[in-house]
Tab-separated table of C-alpha atoms and ligand atoms in Angstrom:
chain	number	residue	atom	x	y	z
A	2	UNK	CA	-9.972	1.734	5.164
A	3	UNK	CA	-7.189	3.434	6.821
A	4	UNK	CA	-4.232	1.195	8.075
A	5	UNK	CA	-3.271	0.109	10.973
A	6	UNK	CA	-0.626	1.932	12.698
A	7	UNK	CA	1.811	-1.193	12.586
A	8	UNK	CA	1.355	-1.419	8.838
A	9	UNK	CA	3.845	-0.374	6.113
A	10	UNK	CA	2.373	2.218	3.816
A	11	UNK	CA	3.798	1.155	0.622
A	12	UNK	CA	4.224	3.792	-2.333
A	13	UNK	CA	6.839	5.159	-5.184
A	14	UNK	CA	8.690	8.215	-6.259
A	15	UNK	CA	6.183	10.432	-8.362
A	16	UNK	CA	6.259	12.657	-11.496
A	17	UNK	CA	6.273	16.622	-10.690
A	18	UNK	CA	6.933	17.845	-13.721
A	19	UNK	CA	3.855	20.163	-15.632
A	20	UNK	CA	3.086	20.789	-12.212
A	21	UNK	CA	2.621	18.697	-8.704
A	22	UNK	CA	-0.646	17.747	-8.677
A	23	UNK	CA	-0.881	17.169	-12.341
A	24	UNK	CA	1.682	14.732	-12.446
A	25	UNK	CA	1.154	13.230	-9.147
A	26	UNK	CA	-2.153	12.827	-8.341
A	27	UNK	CA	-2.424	10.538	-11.268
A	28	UNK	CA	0.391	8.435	-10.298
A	29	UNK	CA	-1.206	7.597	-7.219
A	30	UNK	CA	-4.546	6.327	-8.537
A	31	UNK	CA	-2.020	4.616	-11.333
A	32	UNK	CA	-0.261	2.537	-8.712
A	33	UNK	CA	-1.840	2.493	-5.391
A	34	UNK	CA	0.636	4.380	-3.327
A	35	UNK	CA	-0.117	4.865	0.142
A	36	UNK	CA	3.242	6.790	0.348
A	37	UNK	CA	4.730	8.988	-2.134
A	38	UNK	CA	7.842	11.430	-2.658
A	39	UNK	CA	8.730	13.946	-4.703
A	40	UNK	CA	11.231	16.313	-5.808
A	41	UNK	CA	10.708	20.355	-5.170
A	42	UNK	CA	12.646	21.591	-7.854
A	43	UNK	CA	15.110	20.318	-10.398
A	44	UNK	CA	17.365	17.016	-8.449
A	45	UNK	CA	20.090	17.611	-10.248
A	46	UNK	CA	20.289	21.710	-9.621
A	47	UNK	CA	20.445	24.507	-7.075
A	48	UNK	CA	17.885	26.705	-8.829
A	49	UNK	CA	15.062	27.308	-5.736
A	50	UNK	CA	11.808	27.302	-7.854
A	51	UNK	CA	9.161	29.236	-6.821
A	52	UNK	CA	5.969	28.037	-5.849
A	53	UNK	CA	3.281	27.599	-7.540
A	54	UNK	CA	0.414	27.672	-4.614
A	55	UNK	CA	-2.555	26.447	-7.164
A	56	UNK	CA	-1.125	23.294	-7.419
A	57	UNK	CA	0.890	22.676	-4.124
A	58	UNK	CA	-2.846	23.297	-2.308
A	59	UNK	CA	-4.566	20.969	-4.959
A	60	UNK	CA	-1.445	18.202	-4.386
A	61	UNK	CA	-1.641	18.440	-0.620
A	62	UNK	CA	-5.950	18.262	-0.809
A	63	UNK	CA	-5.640	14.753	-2.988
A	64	UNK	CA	-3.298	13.428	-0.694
A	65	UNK	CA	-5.109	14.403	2.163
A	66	UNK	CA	-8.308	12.644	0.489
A	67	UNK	CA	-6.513	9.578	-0.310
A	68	UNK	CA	-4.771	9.452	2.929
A	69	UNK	CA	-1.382	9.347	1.852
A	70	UNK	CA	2.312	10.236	3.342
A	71	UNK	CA	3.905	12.970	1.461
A	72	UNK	CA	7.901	13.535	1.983
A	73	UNK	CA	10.247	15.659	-0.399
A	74	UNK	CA	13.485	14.483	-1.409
A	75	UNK	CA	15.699	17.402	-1.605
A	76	UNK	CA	18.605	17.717	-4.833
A	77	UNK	CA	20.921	15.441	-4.881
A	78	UNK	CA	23.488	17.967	-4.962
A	79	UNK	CA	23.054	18.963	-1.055
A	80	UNK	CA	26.248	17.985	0.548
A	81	UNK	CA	26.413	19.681	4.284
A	82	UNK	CA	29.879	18.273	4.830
A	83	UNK	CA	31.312	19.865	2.093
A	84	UNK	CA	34.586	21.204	2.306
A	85	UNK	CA	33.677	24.242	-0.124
A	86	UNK	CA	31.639	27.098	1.835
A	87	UNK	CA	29.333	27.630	-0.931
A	88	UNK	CA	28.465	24.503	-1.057
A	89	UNK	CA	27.334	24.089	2.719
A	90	UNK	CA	25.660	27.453	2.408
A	91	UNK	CA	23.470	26.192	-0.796
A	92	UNK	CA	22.819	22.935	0.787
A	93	UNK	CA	21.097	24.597	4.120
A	94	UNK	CA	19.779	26.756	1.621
A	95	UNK	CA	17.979	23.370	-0.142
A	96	UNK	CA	16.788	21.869	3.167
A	97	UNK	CA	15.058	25.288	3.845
A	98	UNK	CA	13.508	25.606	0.612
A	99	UNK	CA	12.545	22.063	1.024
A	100	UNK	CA	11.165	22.090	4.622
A	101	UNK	CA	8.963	25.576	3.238
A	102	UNK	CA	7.257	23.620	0.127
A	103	UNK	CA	7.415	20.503	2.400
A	104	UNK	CA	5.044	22.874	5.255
A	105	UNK	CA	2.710	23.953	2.110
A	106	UNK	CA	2.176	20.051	0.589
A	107	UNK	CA	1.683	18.286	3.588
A	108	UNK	CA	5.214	16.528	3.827
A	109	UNK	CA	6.039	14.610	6.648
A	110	UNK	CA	9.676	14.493	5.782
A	111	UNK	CA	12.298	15.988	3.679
A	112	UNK	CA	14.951	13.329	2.375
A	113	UNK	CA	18.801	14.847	1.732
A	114	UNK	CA	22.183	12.389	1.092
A	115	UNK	CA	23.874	12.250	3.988
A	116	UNK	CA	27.509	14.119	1.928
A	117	UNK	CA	30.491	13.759	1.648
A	118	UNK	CA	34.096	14.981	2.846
A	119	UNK	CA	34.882	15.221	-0.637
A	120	UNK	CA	38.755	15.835	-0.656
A	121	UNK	CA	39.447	15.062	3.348
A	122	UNK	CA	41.169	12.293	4.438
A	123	UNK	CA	39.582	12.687	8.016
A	124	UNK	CA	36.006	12.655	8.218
A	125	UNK	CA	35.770	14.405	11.230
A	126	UNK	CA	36.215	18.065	10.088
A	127	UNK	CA	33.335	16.989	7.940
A	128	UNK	CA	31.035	16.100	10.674
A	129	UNK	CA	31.498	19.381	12.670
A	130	UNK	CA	30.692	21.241	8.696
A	131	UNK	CA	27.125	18.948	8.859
A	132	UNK	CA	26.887	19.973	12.814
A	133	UNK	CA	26.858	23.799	11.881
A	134	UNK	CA	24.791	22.907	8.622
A	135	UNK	CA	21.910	21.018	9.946
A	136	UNK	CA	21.844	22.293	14.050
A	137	UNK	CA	20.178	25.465	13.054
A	138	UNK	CA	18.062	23.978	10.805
A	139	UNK	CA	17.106	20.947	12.848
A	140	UNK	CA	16.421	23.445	15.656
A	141	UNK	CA	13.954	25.865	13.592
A	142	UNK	CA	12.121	22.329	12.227
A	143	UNK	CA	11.296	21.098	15.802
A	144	UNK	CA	10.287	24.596	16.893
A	145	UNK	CA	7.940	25.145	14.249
A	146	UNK	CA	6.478	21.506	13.843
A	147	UNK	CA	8.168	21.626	10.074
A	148	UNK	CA	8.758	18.764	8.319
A	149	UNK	CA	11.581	16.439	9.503
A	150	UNK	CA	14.728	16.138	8.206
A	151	UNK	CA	15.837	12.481	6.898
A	152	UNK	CA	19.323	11.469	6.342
A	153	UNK	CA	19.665	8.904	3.745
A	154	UNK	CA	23.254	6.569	3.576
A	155	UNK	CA	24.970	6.474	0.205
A	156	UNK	CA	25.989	3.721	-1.806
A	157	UNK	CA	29.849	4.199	-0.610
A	158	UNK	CA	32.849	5.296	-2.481
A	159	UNK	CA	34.065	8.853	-2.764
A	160	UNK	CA	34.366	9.882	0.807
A	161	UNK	CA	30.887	9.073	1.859
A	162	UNK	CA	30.487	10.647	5.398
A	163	UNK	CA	27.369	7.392	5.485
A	164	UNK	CA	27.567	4.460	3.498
A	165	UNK	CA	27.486	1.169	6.160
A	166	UNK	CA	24.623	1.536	8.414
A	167	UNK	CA	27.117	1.630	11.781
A	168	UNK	CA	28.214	5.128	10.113
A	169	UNK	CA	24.810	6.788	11.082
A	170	UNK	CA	26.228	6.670	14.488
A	171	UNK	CA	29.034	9.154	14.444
A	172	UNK	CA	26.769	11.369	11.698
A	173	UNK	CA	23.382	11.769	14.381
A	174	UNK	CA	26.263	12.068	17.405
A	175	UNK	CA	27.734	15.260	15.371
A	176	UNK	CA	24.138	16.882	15.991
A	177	UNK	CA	23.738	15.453	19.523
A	178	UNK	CA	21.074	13.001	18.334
A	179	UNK	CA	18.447	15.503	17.383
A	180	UNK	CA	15.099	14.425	17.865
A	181	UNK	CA	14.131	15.894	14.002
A	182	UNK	CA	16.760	14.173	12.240
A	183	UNK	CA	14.988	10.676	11.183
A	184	UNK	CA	16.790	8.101	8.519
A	185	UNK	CA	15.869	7.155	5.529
A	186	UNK	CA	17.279	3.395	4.775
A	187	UNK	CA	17.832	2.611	1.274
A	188	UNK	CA	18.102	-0.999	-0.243
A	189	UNK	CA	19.948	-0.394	-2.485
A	190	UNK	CA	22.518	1.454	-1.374
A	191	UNK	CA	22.986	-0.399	1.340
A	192	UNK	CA	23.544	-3.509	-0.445
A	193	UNK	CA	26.294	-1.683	-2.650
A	194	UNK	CA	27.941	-0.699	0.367
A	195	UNK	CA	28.593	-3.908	1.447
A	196	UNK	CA	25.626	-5.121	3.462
A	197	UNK	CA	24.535	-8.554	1.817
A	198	UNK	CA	20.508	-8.030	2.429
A	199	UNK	CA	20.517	-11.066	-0.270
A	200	UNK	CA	21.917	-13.645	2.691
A	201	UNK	CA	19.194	-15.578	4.338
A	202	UNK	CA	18.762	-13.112	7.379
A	203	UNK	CA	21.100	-10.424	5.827
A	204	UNK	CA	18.079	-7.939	5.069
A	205	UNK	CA	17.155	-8.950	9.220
A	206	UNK	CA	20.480	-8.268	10.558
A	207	UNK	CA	20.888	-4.996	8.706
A	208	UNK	CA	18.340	-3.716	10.377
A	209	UNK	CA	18.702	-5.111	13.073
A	210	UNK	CA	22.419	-3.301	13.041
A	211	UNK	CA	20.889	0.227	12.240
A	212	UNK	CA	18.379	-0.134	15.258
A	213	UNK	CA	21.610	-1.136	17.108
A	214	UNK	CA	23.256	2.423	15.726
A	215	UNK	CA	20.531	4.562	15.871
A	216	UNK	CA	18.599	3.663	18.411
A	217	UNK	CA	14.530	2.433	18.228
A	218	UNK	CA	12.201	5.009	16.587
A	219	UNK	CA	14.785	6.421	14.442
A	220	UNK	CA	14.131	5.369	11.053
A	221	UNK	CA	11.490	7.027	9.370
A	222	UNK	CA	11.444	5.621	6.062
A	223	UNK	CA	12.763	3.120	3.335
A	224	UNK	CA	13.755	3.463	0.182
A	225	UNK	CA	13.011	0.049	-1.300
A	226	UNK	CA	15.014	-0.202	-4.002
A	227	UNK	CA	16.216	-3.310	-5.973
A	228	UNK	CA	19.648	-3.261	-7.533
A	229	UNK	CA	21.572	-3.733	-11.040
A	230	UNK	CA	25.338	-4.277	-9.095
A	231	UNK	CA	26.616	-7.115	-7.087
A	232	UNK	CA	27.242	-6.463	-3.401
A	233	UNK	CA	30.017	-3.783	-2.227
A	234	UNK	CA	30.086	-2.343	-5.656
A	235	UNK	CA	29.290	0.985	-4.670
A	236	UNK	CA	26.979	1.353	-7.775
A	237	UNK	CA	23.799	3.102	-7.585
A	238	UNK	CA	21.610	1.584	-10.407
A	239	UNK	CA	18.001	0.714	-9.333
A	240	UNK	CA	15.956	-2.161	-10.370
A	241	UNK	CA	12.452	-3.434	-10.268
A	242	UNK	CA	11.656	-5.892	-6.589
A	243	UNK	CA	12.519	-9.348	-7.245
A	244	UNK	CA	14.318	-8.803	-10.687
A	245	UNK	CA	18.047	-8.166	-9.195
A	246	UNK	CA	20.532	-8.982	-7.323
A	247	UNK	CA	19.067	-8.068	-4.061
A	248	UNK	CA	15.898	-10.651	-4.969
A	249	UNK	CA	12.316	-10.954	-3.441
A	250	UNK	CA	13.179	-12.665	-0.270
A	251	UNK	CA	14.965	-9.534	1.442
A	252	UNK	CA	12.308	-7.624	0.475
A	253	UNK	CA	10.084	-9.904	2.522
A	254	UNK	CA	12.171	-9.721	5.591
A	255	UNK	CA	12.784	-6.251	5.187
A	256	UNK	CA	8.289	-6.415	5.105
A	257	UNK	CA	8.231	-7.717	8.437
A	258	UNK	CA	10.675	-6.813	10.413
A	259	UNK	CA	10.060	-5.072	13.587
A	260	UNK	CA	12.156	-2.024	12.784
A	261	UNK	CA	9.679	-1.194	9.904
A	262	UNK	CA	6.094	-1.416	11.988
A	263	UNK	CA	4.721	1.378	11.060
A	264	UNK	CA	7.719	3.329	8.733
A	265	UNK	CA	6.306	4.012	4.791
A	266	UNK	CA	8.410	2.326	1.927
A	267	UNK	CA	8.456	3.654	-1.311
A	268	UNK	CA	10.011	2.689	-4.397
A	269	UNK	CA	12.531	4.438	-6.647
A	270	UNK	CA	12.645	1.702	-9.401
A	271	UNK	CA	12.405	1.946	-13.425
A	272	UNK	CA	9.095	2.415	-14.005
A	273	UNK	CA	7.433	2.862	-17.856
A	274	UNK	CA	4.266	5.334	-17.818
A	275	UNK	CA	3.634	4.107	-13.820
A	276	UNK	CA	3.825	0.426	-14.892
A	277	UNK	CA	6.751	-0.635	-12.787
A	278	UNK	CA	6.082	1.273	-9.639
A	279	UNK	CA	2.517	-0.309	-9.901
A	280	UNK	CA	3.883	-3.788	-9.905
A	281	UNK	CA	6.426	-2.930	-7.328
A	282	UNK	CA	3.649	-1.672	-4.642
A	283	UNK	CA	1.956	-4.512	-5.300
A	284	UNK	CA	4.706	-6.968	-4.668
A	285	UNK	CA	5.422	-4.708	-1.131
A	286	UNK	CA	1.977	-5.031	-0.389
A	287	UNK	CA	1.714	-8.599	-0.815
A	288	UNK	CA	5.200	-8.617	0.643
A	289	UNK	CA	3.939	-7.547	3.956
A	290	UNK	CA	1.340	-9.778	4.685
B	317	ZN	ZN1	17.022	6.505	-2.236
């Protein structure tokens, strides 16, 4: 039965490697996703794989049949506010590469880190790097109904141009609020930068701050991501729902909460041979009601 369009798909990061629709397709029957993302190519790398059309077409046809959400999270190395030229140039380079497999598979959305100023003590020379970065980009997207683009907030520390949810604001100004540039909100790194979702109501006024920021509509998806680290540590280590220090309850307000009517969650949490991520989506879905 398909659901309704107030309800939170609820699905996980999946395996790509020995080919997308090998590693995926059983994933999804493994744990119930309604929602799933995937990497393109290797995270950690700026190697630009080619495609392999046999199993991008036979990825995109199971998803299609089982009626999930596809996005693409692009390398983790994309940083469009770098202050090295190469590294700008590789990053749009990425997003492109991404948004083209994205077209092929289906993808709704491709994921990228919002970057960093690296070595600037002013932010702001950053931004106008990510304005020239993205702009062009952003523009082609709309223009040719590709994929959107989805700016996800760090976990703080090292000159993040996004960590605190009120930072989105200065980030979508720098590309005059482009209607293709959605955000992807992330648990756990919101909770490391400083945002105590594990307050009764914390997880509530978090979003309710980003909706304040952003503006309605603009978040497109959530990382739902428990977490190893106390509050404002900056960390980035992922646990499994209910098992850290984040804790179930946020994850129940985050459930429920106007803001996410509608917007997929998926999990990036340890998971053994699909066993986590299948208890995970099944704590969302009971989660949400
Ligand atoms: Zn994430």
């Amino acid at each position: 039965m398909p659901l309704s369009p107030t309800a939170r798909p609820v699905g996980g990061h999946a395996p790509a490697a020995g080919g997308l629709a090998a590693a995926a397709l059983p994933y999804l029957d493994a744990t119930g996703a309604e929602a799933v993302q995937v990497f393109v190519g290797n995270p950690r790398g700026w190697a630009l794989p080619a495609a392999d059309p046999d199993q991008e077409a036979q990825f995109a046809a199971g998803c299609a049949e089982r009626r999930v959400i596809v996005y693409i999270h692009a390398a983790l190395l994309v940083n469009p506010g770098s202050p090295t030229p190469a590294t700008v140039e590789r990053s749009a380079a990425t997003l492109a590469h991404a948004l083209s497999r994205g077209t092929a598979i289906g993808a709704v959305g491709v994921v990228f880190h919002a970057g960093s100023a690296v070595d600037e003590t002013h932010p702001r020379a950053a931004l106008r790097r990510v304005r020239r970065a993205l702009l062009p980009l952003l523009d082609r997207a709309a223009a040719d109904r590709l994929p959107k683009l989805l700016v996800e907030p760090g976990a703080g520390g090292g000159r993040s141009l996004v960590a605190r949810v009120e930072q989105l604001g200065p980030y979508l100004a720098a590309v005059d609020h482009h209607p293709w540039l959605g955000v992807c909100f992330d648990t756990c790194h919101a909770w490391a930068a400083g945002h105590d979702l594990a307050a009764p109501g914390g997880m509530a006024a978090t979003l309710d701050a980003l909706v304040a920021t952003c503006g309605a509509g603009r978040l497109a998806l959530v990382h739902a991501n428990d977490s190893r680290d106390g509050c404002g540590s900056t960390r980035d280590r992922h646990e499994t729902i209910g098992k850290g220090a984040i804790g179930e309850a946020a994850f129940a307000e985050l459930m429920t909460h106007p803001a996410t009517a509608g917007v997929p969650v998926v999990v990036e949490t340890p998971t053994e041979r699909h066993l986590g991520h299948a208890a995970d989506i099944a704590t969302l879905k009971r989660l949400r009601g």
